[in-house]
């Protein structure tokens, strides 16, 4: 995979061949590495789609078991099965567009509605405050900045 801006990628020859030990490596537009789906322009839409599918499915499962559990148990299910999808490697892919960030935020709001048994038209900001949750974009930035500061101050593992 060759990465770069859309203009640089379009300016390059479509048939750029990369050879290693006399073998041609097939060019791809995206690839998966360590759980991240990386595309050639580093815009992250394919990665966000993967997160969306996994989290949407888990929210559906939470919705099915919600009538049988307390709010505290539902929050624990969210923390165990859904939140990790939003946080995994987020310092790497957090530089995404507002559209993609909003797409993930809608899922968190949907989970909050399921947990609180609220109707669709209930304000998501009210539900997040009630559950004492931060919006995902704020949470990702805090986590990423915190890890970066720990690394700079030599507090992170080698």
GROMACS .gro file of C-alpha atoms in nm:
model
  158
    1UNK     CA    1   0.000   0.000   0.000
    2UNK     CA    2   0.125   0.343  -0.090
    3UNK     CA    3  -0.001   0.620   0.138
    4UNK     CA    4  -0.041   0.988   0.064
    5UNK     CA    5  -0.289   1.261  -0.012
    6UNK     CA    6  -0.554   1.201  -0.276
    7UNK     CA    7  -0.376   1.442  -0.513
    8UNK     CA    8  -0.039   1.270  -0.475
    9UNK     CA    9  -0.189   0.926  -0.514
   10UNK     CA   10  -0.376   1.033  -0.828
   11UNK     CA   11  -0.062   1.192  -0.970
   12UNK     CA   12   0.132   0.868  -0.933
   13UNK     CA   13   0.111   0.606  -1.197
   14UNK     CA   14  -0.169   0.359  -1.120
   15UNK     CA   15   0.060   0.073  -1.210
   16UNK     CA   16   0.346   0.149  -0.971
   17UNK     CA   17   0.511  -0.185  -0.909
   18UNK     CA   18   0.700  -0.267  -0.593
   19UNK     CA   19   0.943  -0.556  -0.620
   20UNK     CA   20   1.112  -0.740  -0.336
   21UNK     CA   21   1.360  -1.014  -0.424
   22UNK     CA   22   1.227  -1.019  -0.779
   23UNK     CA   23   0.865  -1.072  -0.670
   24UNK     CA   24   0.600  -0.810  -0.739
   25UNK     CA   25   0.391  -0.708  -0.439
   26UNK     CA   26   0.024  -0.651  -0.513
   27UNK     CA   27  -0.091  -0.295  -0.444
   28UNK     CA   28  -0.397  -0.253  -0.218
   29UNK     CA   29  -0.610   0.048  -0.119
   30UNK     CA   30  -0.649  -0.064   0.243
   31UNK     CA   31  -0.514  -0.328   0.476
   32UNK     CA   32  -0.568  -0.451   0.829
   33UNK     CA   33  -0.280  -0.441   1.075
   34UNK     CA   34  -0.297  -0.497   1.451
   35UNK     CA   35  -0.673  -0.448   1.444
   36UNK     CA   36  -0.660  -0.121   1.248
   37UNK     CA   37  -0.801  -0.099   0.897
   38UNK     CA   38  -0.567   0.151   0.733
   39UNK     CA   39  -0.646   0.310   0.397
   40UNK     CA   40  -0.406   0.476   0.155
   41UNK     CA   41  -0.516   0.830   0.248
   42UNK     CA   42  -0.531   0.767   0.625
   43UNK     CA   43  -0.891   0.894   0.642
   44UNK     CA   44  -1.017   0.594   0.845
   45UNK     CA   45  -1.365   0.538   0.691
   46UNK     CA   46  -1.313   0.163   0.658
   47UNK     CA   47  -1.187   0.139   1.015
   48UNK     CA   48  -1.484   0.337   1.148
   49UNK     CA   49  -1.718   0.112   0.947
   50UNK     CA   50  -1.562  -0.191   1.117
   51UNK     CA   51  -1.604  -0.033   1.460
   52UNK     CA   52  -1.962   0.063   1.372
   53UNK     CA   53  -2.055  -0.292   1.271
   54UNK     CA   54  -1.911  -0.446   1.587
   55UNK     CA   55  -2.057  -0.186   1.824
   56UNK     CA   56  -2.398  -0.185   1.650
   57UNK     CA   57  -2.418  -0.561   1.684
   58UNK     CA   58  -2.321  -0.546   2.053
   59UNK     CA   59  -2.580  -0.272   2.119
   60UNK     CA   60  -2.841  -0.498   1.957
   61UNK     CA   61  -2.744  -0.778   2.194
   62UNK     CA   62  -2.761  -0.535   2.488
   63UNK     CA   63  -3.108  -0.427   2.376
   64UNK     CA   64  -3.227  -0.789   2.373
   65UNK     CA   65  -3.106  -0.861   2.728
   66UNK     CA   66  -3.185  -0.517   2.871
   67UNK     CA   67  -3.536  -0.607   3.001
   68UNK     CA   68  -3.379  -0.871   3.225
   69UNK     CA   69  -3.101  -0.657   3.379
   70UNK     CA   70  -3.065  -0.353   3.602
   71UNK     CA   71  -2.917  -0.029   3.475
   72UNK     CA   72  -2.591  -0.103   3.656
   73UNK     CA   73  -2.557  -0.440   3.483
   74UNK     CA   74  -2.640  -0.280   3.147
   75UNK     CA   75  -2.364  -0.023   3.201
   76UNK     CA   76  -2.120  -0.303   3.285
   77UNK     CA   77  -2.218  -0.483   2.963
   78UNK     CA   78  -2.159  -0.158   2.770
   79UNK     CA   79  -1.819  -0.112   2.937
   80UNK     CA   80  -1.718  -0.471   2.859
   81UNK     CA   81  -1.857  -0.526   2.509
   82UNK     CA   82  -1.904  -0.189   2.340
   83UNK     CA   83  -1.670   0.076   2.483
   84UNK     CA   84  -1.350  -0.116   2.395
   85UNK     CA   85  -1.437  -0.087   2.025
   86UNK     CA   86  -1.448   0.292   2.058
   87UNK     CA   87  -1.119   0.312   2.251
   88UNK     CA   88  -0.897   0.050   2.082
   89UNK     CA   89  -0.595   0.224   1.926
   90UNK     CA   90  -0.789   0.551   1.923
   91UNK     CA   91  -0.481   0.778   1.945
   92UNK     CA   92  -0.383   0.644   1.603
   93UNK     CA   93  -0.716   0.696   1.422
   94UNK     CA   94  -0.862   0.991   1.617
   95UNK     CA   95  -0.756   1.235   1.344
   96UNK     CA   96  -1.068   1.139   1.147
   97UNK     CA   97  -1.326   1.373   0.996
   98UNK     CA   98  -1.617   1.516   1.192
   99UNK     CA   99  -1.858   1.302   0.991
  100UNK     CA  100  -1.689   0.981   1.105
  101UNK     CA  101  -1.666   1.103   1.463
  102UNK     CA  102  -2.040   1.186   1.459
  103UNK     CA  103  -2.114   0.840   1.322
  104UNK     CA  104  -1.951   0.681   1.628
  105UNK     CA  105  -2.110   0.933   1.864
  106UNK     CA  106  -2.455   0.831   1.740
  107UNK     CA  107  -2.377   0.475   1.847
  108UNK     CA  108  -2.282   0.584   2.197
  109UNK     CA  109  -2.606   0.783   2.214
  110UNK     CA  110  -2.799   0.477   2.097
  111UNK     CA  111  -2.637   0.268   2.370
  112UNK     CA  112  -2.730   0.534   2.628
  113UNK     CA  113  -3.093   0.520   2.512
  114UNK     CA  114  -3.096   0.141   2.539
  115UNK     CA  115  -2.943   0.145   2.888
  116UNK     CA  116  -3.177   0.414   3.021
  117UNK     CA  117  -3.479   0.274   2.833
  118UNK     CA  118  -3.534   0.619   2.683
  119UNK     CA  119  -3.728   0.701   2.366
  120UNK     CA  120  -3.541   0.791   2.048
  121UNK     CA  121  -3.617   1.164   2.075
  122UNK     CA  122  -3.457   1.204   2.421
  123UNK     CA  123  -3.158   1.441   2.419
  124UNK     CA  124  -2.837   1.244   2.401
  125UNK     CA  125  -2.654   1.512   2.601
  126UNK     CA  126  -2.903   1.463   2.885
  127UNK     CA  127  -2.855   1.085   2.877
  128UNK     CA  128  -2.475   1.111   2.869
  129UNK     CA  129  -2.486   1.346   3.169
  130UNK     CA  130  -2.723   1.112   3.351
  131UNK     CA  131  -2.485   0.819   3.295
  132UNK     CA  132  -2.181   1.040   3.371
  133UNK     CA  133  -2.027   0.957   3.032
  134UNK     CA  134  -1.812   1.186   2.821
  135UNK     CA  135  -1.865   1.220   2.449
  136UNK     CA  136  -1.641   0.979   2.264
  137UNK     CA  137  -1.430   1.246   2.092
  138UNK     CA  138  -1.345   1.408   2.426
  139UNK     CA  139  -1.270   1.073   2.586
  140UNK     CA  140  -1.042   0.970   2.297
  141UNK     CA  141  -0.849   1.295   2.311
  142UNK     CA  142  -0.798   1.268   2.687
  143UNK     CA  143  -0.678   0.908   2.659
  144UNK     CA  144  -0.442   0.984   2.371
  145UNK     CA  145  -0.300   1.298   2.534
  146UNK     CA  146  -0.256   1.118   2.864
  147UNK     CA  147  -0.057   0.836   2.705
  148UNK     CA  148   0.152   1.083   2.505
  149UNK     CA  149   0.239   1.281   2.821
  150UNK     CA  150   0.326   0.958   3.004
  151UNK     CA  151   0.560   0.863   2.719
  152UNK     CA  152   0.726   1.205   2.713
  153UNK     CA  153   0.785   1.193   3.087
  154UNK     CA  154   0.922   0.838   3.066
  155UNK     CA  155   0.633   0.698   3.273
  156UNK     CA  156   0.519   0.455   3.006
  157UNK     CA  157   0.654   0.099   2.974
  158UNK     CA  158   0.958   0.059   2.749
   0.00000   0.00000   0.00000
